Amino acid sequence: MGYLYLFSVALMFSFGGTCVKLISPYFGPASISFFRFAVGVCFLLLLKTIKRQQFRQDFFPTARQALGWLLFGSITKWVAYLTENYALSHGPSYGNIVMQPAQTIFLALSSVCLFREKLPPRKVLCILLCMGGVLCISWNGRPLEVFFQENILLTGLFILSGICGGCHVLAQKMIADQMDIIDSNLAMFAISAVLAGLPLIPDAAAGSIIHGRPDLGCVAGILAFGFITGIGFYLNARAIPLVPFYMVPVIQSTMAIFAILWGILFFHEEISWFIIGGTGMFLLGLIGIQIKSKSD
């Protein structure tokens, strides 16, 4: 079941770019981020209702003790979604595939700095392979002046999103022994929804938050994005104890393959050999980082 959960999560998150493309003609990146958190909270509450799982009696005292990490995870996740949604709105639907290697590299370096874990030369080589793959995808064979004027900004936003997503994972790890999986995600996403909603109040009051009349695709994109956010993170947390930990990011990285396929099928986006080669490079790098050897 653990592997089934992980493949389901990879498949769900691969539709992130598709959802943004459906919503972005009518709402800006800030609004998309708010919808993603708010609808995600609704799906998590629905999940608690279906499971008939009540909040633990020590929920609020525990949340107060873990407030620092909850705020840290909420703020970084908000920034992660805001930067991702902006870059997806202005770039290709598969652009967020660079977030996974960015997050993996950040977590690997964090484990060295915070938890004093070893980083052998093999993993350093794999990290460099991931970085090379990201640069290859971002460059995409274009002239260097075009790369520095256009692609590098969007790639930088995706990398920042991946790093902030890694911070959210770190926060979840730090409170995993204190709070239930659903409750910790609910608390973080609820705080993130408030943070994402506050900047929208002036535009909402002026009636300028929406551009045109949303169609059925936009509504479906909002609901799907919320479902992906709420249920996806829950399934991911459920899968981690059921499979070897090094297999988690390996299976999650298949999201890149799905995301590229949806870009071709739904939006007729062109995929060059640079994109294919770069994707292969960082997939190999991700697998190499996670596979343990006797010297690790």
mmCIF file of C-alpha atoms in Angstrom:
data_model
loop_
_atom_site.group_PDB
_atom_site.id
_atom_site.type_symbol
_atom_site.label_atom_id
_atom_site.label_comp_id
_atom_site.label_asym_id
_atom_site.label_seq_id
_atom_site.Cartn_x
_atom_site.Cartn_y
_atom_site.Cartn_z
ATOM 1 C CA MET A 1 0.000 0.000 0.000
ATOM 2 C CA GLY A 2 2.901 2.368 0.708
ATOM 3 C CA TYR A 3 4.086 2.254 -2.894
ATOM 4 C CA LEU A 4 0.516 2.716 -4.132
ATOM 5 C CA TYR A 5 0.167 5.796 -1.909
ATOM 6 C CA LEU A 6 3.415 7.287 -3.239
ATOM 7 C CA PHE A 7 2.555 6.710 -6.891
ATOM 8 C CA SER A 8 -0.865 8.250 -6.241
ATOM 9 C CA VAL A 9 0.790 11.309 -4.677
ATOM 10 C CA ALA A 10 3.234 11.636 -7.594
ATOM 11 C CA LEU A 11 0.353 11.406 -10.051
ATOM 12 C CA MET A 12 -1.723 13.965 -8.158
ATOM 13 C CA PHE A 13 1.068 16.527 -7.775
ATOM 14 C CA SER A 14 1.949 16.188 -11.461
ATOM 15 C CA PHE A 15 -1.372 17.909 -12.215
ATOM 16 C CA GLY A 16 -0.302 21.038 -10.289
ATOM 17 C CA GLY A 17 0.803 22.897 -13.406
ATOM 18 C CA THR A 18 -2.376 21.880 -15.226
ATOM 19 C CA CYS A 19 -4.518 23.267 -12.391
ATOM 20 C CA VAL A 20 -2.654 26.584 -12.407
ATOM 21 C CA LYS A 21 -3.080 26.909 -16.183
ATOM 22 C CA LEU A 22 -6.842 26.389 -15.772
ATOM 23 C CA ILE A 23 -7.170 28.932 -12.946
ATOM 24 C CA SER A 24 -4.646 31.628 -13.952
ATOM 25 C CA PRO A 25 -6.776 33.285 -16.694
ATOM 26 C CA TYR A 26 -9.229 34.337 -13.973
ATOM 27 C CA PHE A 27 -7.192 34.620 -10.752
ATOM 28 C CA GLY A 28 -3.671 35.778 -9.898
ATOM 29 C CA PRO A 29 -0.982 33.690 -8.158
ATOM 30 C CA ALA A 30 -1.887 35.070 -4.709
ATOM 31 C CA SER A 31 -5.534 34.036 -5.125
ATOM 32 C CA ILE A 32 -4.524 30.600 -6.417
ATOM 33 C CA SER A 33 -2.360 30.091 -3.327
ATOM 34 C CA PHE A 34 -5.267 31.038 -1.054
ATOM 35 C CA PHE A 35 -7.672 28.671 -2.825
ATOM 36 C CA ARG A 36 -5.151 25.862 -2.606
ATOM 37 C CA PHE A 37 -4.813 26.210 1.161
ATOM 38 C CA ALA A 38 -8.477 26.946 1.920
ATOM 39 C CA VAL A 39 -9.898 24.119 -0.177
ATOM 40 C CA GLY A 40 -7.142 21.807 1.100
ATOM 41 C CA VAL A 41 -8.273 22.520 4.676
ATOM 42 C CA CYS A 42 -11.849 21.676 3.672
ATOM 43 C CA PHE A 43 -10.789 18.317 2.247
ATOM 44 C CA LEU A 44 -8.763 17.516 5.378
ATOM 45 C CA LEU A 45 -11.788 18.328 7.556
ATOM 46 C CA LEU A 46 -13.900 16.111 5.293
ATOM 47 C CA LEU A 47 -11.329 13.346 5.731
ATOM 48 C CA LYS A 48 -11.513 13.691 9.524
ATOM 49 C CA THR A 49 -15.310 13.471 9.290
ATOM 50 C CA ILE A 50 -15.200 10.335 7.129
ATOM 51 C CA LYS A 51 -12.671 8.725 9.490
ATOM 52 C CA ARG A 52 -14.783 9.881 12.467
ATOM 53 C CA GLN A 53 -11.603 11.220 13.980
ATOM 54 C CA GLN A 54 -12.039 13.964 16.548
ATOM 55 C CA PHE A 55 -9.389 16.457 17.587
ATOM 56 C CA ARG A 56 -7.321 15.111 20.445
ATOM 57 C CA GLN A 57 -7.973 16.654 23.840
ATOM 58 C CA ASP A 58 -4.398 17.910 24.005
ATOM 59 C CA PHE A 59 -4.569 19.474 20.508
ATOM 60 C CA PHE A 60 -4.420 23.111 21.633
ATOM 61 C CA PRO A 61 -1.782 22.634 24.383
ATOM 62 C CA THR A 62 0.360 20.637 21.935
ATOM 63 C CA ALA A 63 -0.150 23.230 19.202
ATOM 64 C CA ARG A 64 0.997 25.961 21.590
ATOM 65 C CA GLN A 65 4.153 23.994 22.404
ATOM 66 C CA ALA A 66 4.876 23.466 18.706
ATOM 67 C CA LEU A 67 3.753 26.966 17.675
ATOM 68 C CA GLY A 68 7.210 28.024 16.500
ATOM 69 C CA TRP A 69 7.526 25.123 14.069
ATOM 70 C CA LEU A 70 3.889 25.442 13.015
ATOM 71 C CA LEU A 71 4.426 29.095 12.096
ATOM 72 C CA PHE A 72 7.720 28.314 10.390
ATOM 73 C CA GLY A 73 6.123 25.535 8.315
ATOM 74 C CA SER A 74 3.070 27.657 7.500
ATOM 75 C CA ILE A 75 5.019 30.728 6.359
ATOM 76 C CA THR A 76 7.478 28.755 4.252
ATOM 77 C CA LYS A 77 4.699 26.712 2.637
ATOM 78 C CA TRP A 78 2.824 29.914 1.797
ATOM 79 C CA VAL A 79 5.938 31.357 0.145
ATOM 80 C CA ALA A 80 6.512 28.023 -1.628
ATOM 81 C CA TYR A 81 3.043 28.008 -3.192
ATOM 82 C CA LEU A 82 3.103 31.723 -4.009
ATOM 83 C CA THR A 83 6.392 31.479 -5.913
ATOM 84 C CA GLU A 84 5.383 28.206 -7.583
ATOM 85 C CA ASN A 85 2.016 29.550 -8.735
ATOM 86 C CA TYR A 86 3.559 32.765 -10.077
ATOM 87 C CA ALA A 87 6.180 30.833 -12.059
ATOM 88 C CA LEU A 88 3.607 28.332 -13.376
ATOM 89 C CA SER A 89 1.315 31.193 -14.424
ATOM 90 C CA HIS A 90 4.111 32.766 -16.499
ATOM 91 C CA GLY A 91 5.956 29.643 -17.678
ATOM 92 C CA PRO A 92 5.356 26.078 -18.896
ATOM 93 C CA SER A 93 3.037 23.780 -16.964
ATOM 94 C CA TYR A 94 5.889 21.333 -16.271
ATOM 95 C CA GLY A 95 8.276 23.998 -14.901
ATOM 96 C CA ASN A 96 7.791 22.897 -11.308
ATOM 97 C CA ILE A 97 9.655 19.632 -11.955
ATOM 98 C CA VAL A 98 12.826 21.421 -10.808
ATOM 99 C CA MET A 99 11.327 21.851 -7.323
ATOM 100 C CA GLN A 100 11.884 18.222 -6.310
ATOM 101 C CA PRO A 101 15.685 18.223 -6.788
ATOM 102 C CA ALA A 102 15.887 21.671 -5.150
ATOM 103 C CA GLN A 103 13.988 20.357 -2.135
ATOM 104 C CA THR A 104 16.058 17.162 -1.983
ATOM 105 C CA ILE A 105 19.347 19.062 -2.103
ATOM 106 C CA PHE A 106 18.139 21.465 0.600
ATOM 107 C CA LEU A 107 17.076 18.596 2.883
ATOM 108 C CA ALA A 108 20.378 16.783 2.297
ATOM 109 C CA LEU A 109 22.359 19.892 3.259
ATOM 110 C CA SER A 110 20.036 20.532 6.215
ATOM 111 C CA SER A 111 20.625 17.018 7.525
ATOM 112 C CA VAL A 112 24.357 17.751 7.523
ATOM 113 C CA CYS A 113 24.092 21.168 9.182
ATOM 114 C CA LEU A 114 21.288 20.448 11.679
ATOM 115 C CA PHE A 115 21.548 16.730 12.409
ATOM 116 C CA ARG A 116 25.292 16.224 11.776
ATOM 117 C CA GLU A 117 24.639 13.496 9.205
ATOM 118 C CA LYS A 118 27.454 12.549 6.828
ATOM 119 C CA LEU A 119 27.512 13.669 3.189
ATOM 120 C CA PRO A 120 29.860 11.281 1.332
ATOM 121 C CA PRO A 121 31.488 12.220 -1.998
ATOM 122 C CA ARG A 122 29.020 10.047 -3.915
ATOM 123 C CA LYS A 123 26.106 12.121 -2.683
ATOM 124 C CA VAL A 124 27.952 15.347 -3.475
ATOM 125 C CA LEU A 125 28.350 14.066 -7.034
ATOM 126 C CA CYS A 126 24.616 13.244 -7.178
ATOM 127 C CA ILE A 127 23.756 16.732 -5.910
ATOM 128 C CA LEU A 128 25.885 18.232 -8.680
ATOM 129 C CA LEU A 129 24.095 15.954 -11.157
ATOM 130 C CA CYS A 130 20.730 17.285 -9.925
ATOM 131 C CA MET A 131 21.934 20.870 -10.272
ATOM 132 C CA GLY A 132 23.203 20.159 -13.780
ATOM 133 C CA GLY A 133 19.820 18.706 -14.721
ATOM 134 C CA VAL A 134 18.015 21.787 -13.429
ATOM 135 C CA LEU A 135 20.317 24.092 -15.379
ATOM 136 C CA CYS A 136 19.828 21.993 -18.518
ATOM 137 C CA ILE A 137 16.032 22.224 -18.230
ATOM 138 C CA SER A 138 16.172 25.941 -17.522
ATOM 139 C CA TRP A 139 18.570 26.656 -20.394
ATOM 140 C CA ASN A 140 16.613 24.523 -22.880
ATOM 141 C CA GLY A 141 19.127 25.298 -25.635
ATOM 142 C CA ARG A 142 18.189 28.957 -25.902
ATOM 143 C CA PRO A 143 20.728 31.755 -26.459
ATOM 144 C CA LEU A 144 22.368 32.814 -23.191
ATOM 145 C CA GLU A 145 20.940 36.347 -23.378
ATOM 146 C CA VAL A 146 17.424 34.869 -23.514
ATOM 147 C CA PHE A 147 18.237 32.533 -20.618
ATOM 148 C CA PHE A 148 19.403 35.366 -18.349
ATOM 149 C CA GLN A 149 16.482 37.617 -19.308
ATOM 150 C CA GLU A 150 13.621 35.109 -19.099
ATOM 151 C CA ASN A 151 14.219 31.538 -17.945
ATOM 152 C CA ILE A 152 16.528 32.255 -15.023
ATOM 153 C CA LEU A 153 13.870 34.258 -13.144
ATOM 154 C CA LEU A 154 11.248 31.518 -13.375
ATOM 155 C CA THR A 155 13.803 28.830 -12.563
ATOM 156 C CA GLY A 156 14.943 30.844 -9.544
ATOM 157 C CA LEU A 157 11.341 31.046 -8.312
ATOM 158 C CA PHE A 158 10.886 27.278 -8.694
ATOM 159 C CA ILE A 159 14.141 26.650 -6.807
ATOM 160 C CA LEU A 160 13.037 29.032 -4.029
ATOM 161 C CA SER A 161 9.707 27.199 -3.928
ATOM 162 C CA GLY A 162 11.519 23.878 -3.576
ATOM 163 C CA ILE A 163 13.673 25.216 -0.732
ATOM 164 C CA CYS A 164 10.635 26.607 1.087
ATOM 165 C CA GLY A 165 8.858 23.290 0.549
ATOM 166 C CA GLY A 166 11.863 21.613 2.171
ATOM 167 C CA CYS A 167 11.471 23.950 5.156
ATOM 168 C CA HIS A 168 7.857 22.800 5.477
ATOM 169 C CA VAL A 169 8.998 19.156 5.437
ATOM 170 C CA LEU A 170 11.575 19.996 8.124
ATOM 171 C CA ALA A 171 8.858 21.574 10.278
ATOM 172 C CA GLN A 172 6.678 18.482 9.861
ATOM 173 C CA LYS A 173 9.578 16.271 10.907
ATOM 174 C CA MET A 174 10.202 18.335 14.038
ATOM 175 C CA ILE A 175 6.594 18.003 15.275
ATOM 176 C CA ALA A 176 5.858 14.496 13.946
ATOM 177 C CA ASP A 177 6.099 12.968 17.429
ATOM 178 C CA GLN A 178 3.865 15.628 18.983
ATOM 179 C CA MET A 179 0.857 15.948 16.660
ATOM 180 C CA ASP A 180 -1.353 13.712 14.536
ATOM 181 C CA ILE A 181 -0.642 13.778 10.772
ATOM 182 C CA ILE A 182 -3.995 15.281 9.794
ATOM 183 C CA ASP A 183 -4.018 17.746 12.691
ATOM 184 C CA SER A 184 -0.528 19.109 11.977
ATOM 185 C CA ASN A 185 -1.342 19.596 8.287
ATOM 186 C CA LEU A 186 -4.662 21.191 9.200
ATOM 187 C CA ALA A 187 -2.986 23.640 11.568
ATOM 188 C CA MET A 188 -0.274 24.618 9.076
ATOM 189 C CA PHE A 189 -2.607 24.931 6.093
ATOM 190 C CA ALA A 190 -5.143 26.944 8.115
ATOM 191 C CA ILE A 191 -2.445 29.432 9.151
ATOM 192 C CA SER A 192 -1.151 29.513 5.561
ATOM 193 C CA ALA A 193 -4.684 30.201 4.285
ATOM 194 C CA VAL A 194 -4.930 33.219 6.604
ATOM 195 C CA LEU A 195 -1.521 34.480 5.462
ATOM 196 C CA ALA A 196 -2.499 33.999 1.820
ATOM 197 C CA GLY A 197 -5.917 35.607 2.309
ATOM 198 C CA LEU A 198 -4.905 38.806 4.111
ATOM 199 C CA PRO A 199 -3.193 40.453 1.072
ATOM 200 C CA LEU A 200 -6.299 39.744 -1.008
ATOM 201 C CA ILE A 201 -8.660 41.799 1.162
ATOM 202 C CA PRO A 202 -8.036 45.186 -0.558
ATOM 203 C CA ASP A 203 -8.493 43.695 -4.048
ATOM 204 C CA ALA A 204 -11.568 41.778 -2.937
ATOM 205 C CA ALA A 205 -13.083 44.957 -1.482
ATOM 206 C CA ALA A 206 -12.401 46.787 -4.752
ATOM 207 C CA GLY A 207 -13.882 43.947 -6.791
ATOM 208 C CA SER A 208 -10.681 43.432 -8.772
ATOM 209 C CA ILE A 209 -9.697 40.013 -7.470
ATOM 210 C CA ILE A 210 -11.292 38.183 -10.389
ATOM 211 C CA HIS A 211 -10.724 38.668 -14.107
ATOM 212 C CA GLY A 212 -13.801 37.679 -16.092
ATOM 213 C CA ARG A 213 -16.301 34.962 -15.316
ATOM 214 C CA PRO A 214 -14.647 31.659 -14.294
ATOM 215 C CA ASP A 215 -15.551 28.707 -16.478
ATOM 216 C CA LEU A 216 -16.079 25.098 -15.433
ATOM 217 C CA GLY A 217 -12.409 24.291 -16.002
ATOM 218 C CA CYS A 218 -11.359 27.012 -13.546
ATOM 219 C CA VAL A 219 -13.734 25.738 -10.859
ATOM 220 C CA ALA A 220 -12.552 22.167 -11.437
ATOM 221 C CA GLY A 221 -8.938 23.355 -11.197
ATOM 222 C CA ILE A 222 -9.591 25.050 -7.838
ATOM 223 C CA LEU A 223 -11.275 21.963 -6.389
ATOM 224 C CA ALA A 224 -8.623 19.617 -7.790
ATOM 225 C CA PHE A 225 -5.782 21.769 -6.467
ATOM 226 C CA GLY A 226 -7.307 21.770 -2.987
ATOM 227 C CA PHE A 227 -7.814 18.013 -3.106
ATOM 228 C CA ILE A 228 -4.223 17.481 -4.246
ATOM 229 C CA THR A 229 -2.919 19.674 -1.423
ATOM 230 C CA GLY A 230 -4.975 18.244 1.415
ATOM 231 C CA ILE A 231 -5.223 14.561 0.535
ATOM 232 C CA GLY A 232 -1.855 14.379 -1.234
ATOM 233 C CA PHE A 233 0.135 15.420 1.823
ATOM 234 C CA TYR A 234 -1.914 13.055 3.987
ATOM 235 C CA LEU A 235 -1.228 10.058 1.712
ATOM 236 C CA ASN A 236 2.445 10.989 1.552
ATOM 237 C CA ALA A 237 2.691 11.014 5.342
ATOM 238 C CA ARG A 238 0.845 7.663 5.490
ATOM 239 C CA ALA A 239 3.262 6.107 2.979
ATOM 240 C CA ILE A 240 6.518 7.077 4.689
ATOM 241 C CA PRO A 241 6.335 4.445 7.505
ATOM 242 C CA LEU A 242 5.344 1.694 5.023
ATOM 243 C CA VAL A 243 8.289 1.825 2.581
ATOM 244 C CA PRO A 244 12.081 2.278 2.828
ATOM 245 C CA PHE A 245 12.650 5.998 3.336
ATOM 246 C CA TYR A 246 15.104 6.280 0.432
ATOM 247 C CA MET A 247 12.326 5.150 -1.936
ATOM 248 C CA VAL A 248 10.040 8.094 -1.052
ATOM 249 C CA PRO A 249 11.747 10.817 -3.140
ATOM 250 C CA VAL A 250 12.640 8.272 -5.833
ATOM 251 C CA ILE A 251 8.976 7.486 -6.483
ATOM 252 C CA GLN A 252 7.946 11.122 -5.972
ATOM 253 C CA SER A 253 10.376 12.140 -8.711
ATOM 254 C CA THR A 254 8.231 10.292 -11.270
ATOM 255 C CA MET A 255 6.012 13.373 -10.991
ATOM 256 C CA ALA A 256 8.371 15.028 -13.488
ATOM 257 C CA ILE A 257 7.560 12.454 -16.160
ATOM 258 C CA PHE A 258 3.823 12.816 -15.656
ATOM 259 C CA ALA A 259 4.018 16.635 -15.601
ATOM 260 C CA ILE A 260 5.862 16.714 -18.942
ATOM 261 C CA LEU A 261 3.277 14.352 -20.468
ATOM 262 C CA TRP A 262 0.365 16.553 -19.331
ATOM 263 C CA GLY A 263 2.090 19.609 -20.825
ATOM 264 C CA ILE A 264 2.297 17.831 -24.176
ATOM 265 C CA LEU A 265 -1.222 16.374 -24.098
ATOM 266 C CA PHE A 266 -3.204 19.288 -22.668
ATOM 267 C CA PHE A 267 -1.303 22.432 -23.699
ATOM 268 C CA HIS A 268 0.703 21.191 -26.723
ATOM 269 C CA GLU A 269 3.935 22.436 -25.134
ATOM 270 C CA GLU A 270 7.149 21.612 -26.965
ATOM 271 C CA ILE A 271 9.578 19.309 -25.185
ATOM 272 C CA SER A 272 13.193 19.524 -26.358
ATOM 273 C CA TRP A 273 16.043 17.071 -25.866
ATOM 274 C CA PHE A 274 17.426 19.504 -23.276
ATOM 275 C CA ILE A 275 14.272 19.001 -21.180
ATOM 276 C CA ILE A 276 14.429 15.220 -21.569
ATOM 277 C CA GLY A 277 18.176 15.071 -20.839
ATOM 278 C CA GLY A 278 17.929 17.419 -17.851
ATOM 279 C CA THR A 279 15.027 15.414 -16.415
ATOM 280 C CA GLY A 280 17.054 12.223 -16.771
ATOM 281 C CA MET A 281 20.033 13.850 -15.040
ATOM 282 C CA PHE A 282 18.174 14.974 -11.951
ATOM 283 C CA LEU A 283 16.197 11.706 -11.735
ATOM 284 C CA LEU A 284 19.515 9.830 -11.626
ATOM 285 C CA GLY A 285 20.834 12.334 -9.110
ATOM 286 C CA LEU A 286 17.775 11.933 -6.867
ATOM 287 C CA ILE A 287 18.018 8.143 -6.944
ATOM 288 C CA GLY A 288 21.748 8.314 -6.206
ATOM 289 C CA ILE A 289 21.220 10.612 -3.227
ATOM 290 C CA GLN A 290 18.680 8.281 -1.619
ATOM 291 C CA ILE A 291 20.301 4.886 -2.209
ATOM 292 C CA LYS A 292 22.564 3.995 0.689
ATOM 293 C CA SER A 293 25.908 2.248 0.376
ATOM 294 C CA LYS A 294 28.135 0.573 2.982
ATOM 295 C CA SER A 295 30.328 3.681 3.161
ATOM 296 C CA ASP A 296 27.419 6.007 4.042
#
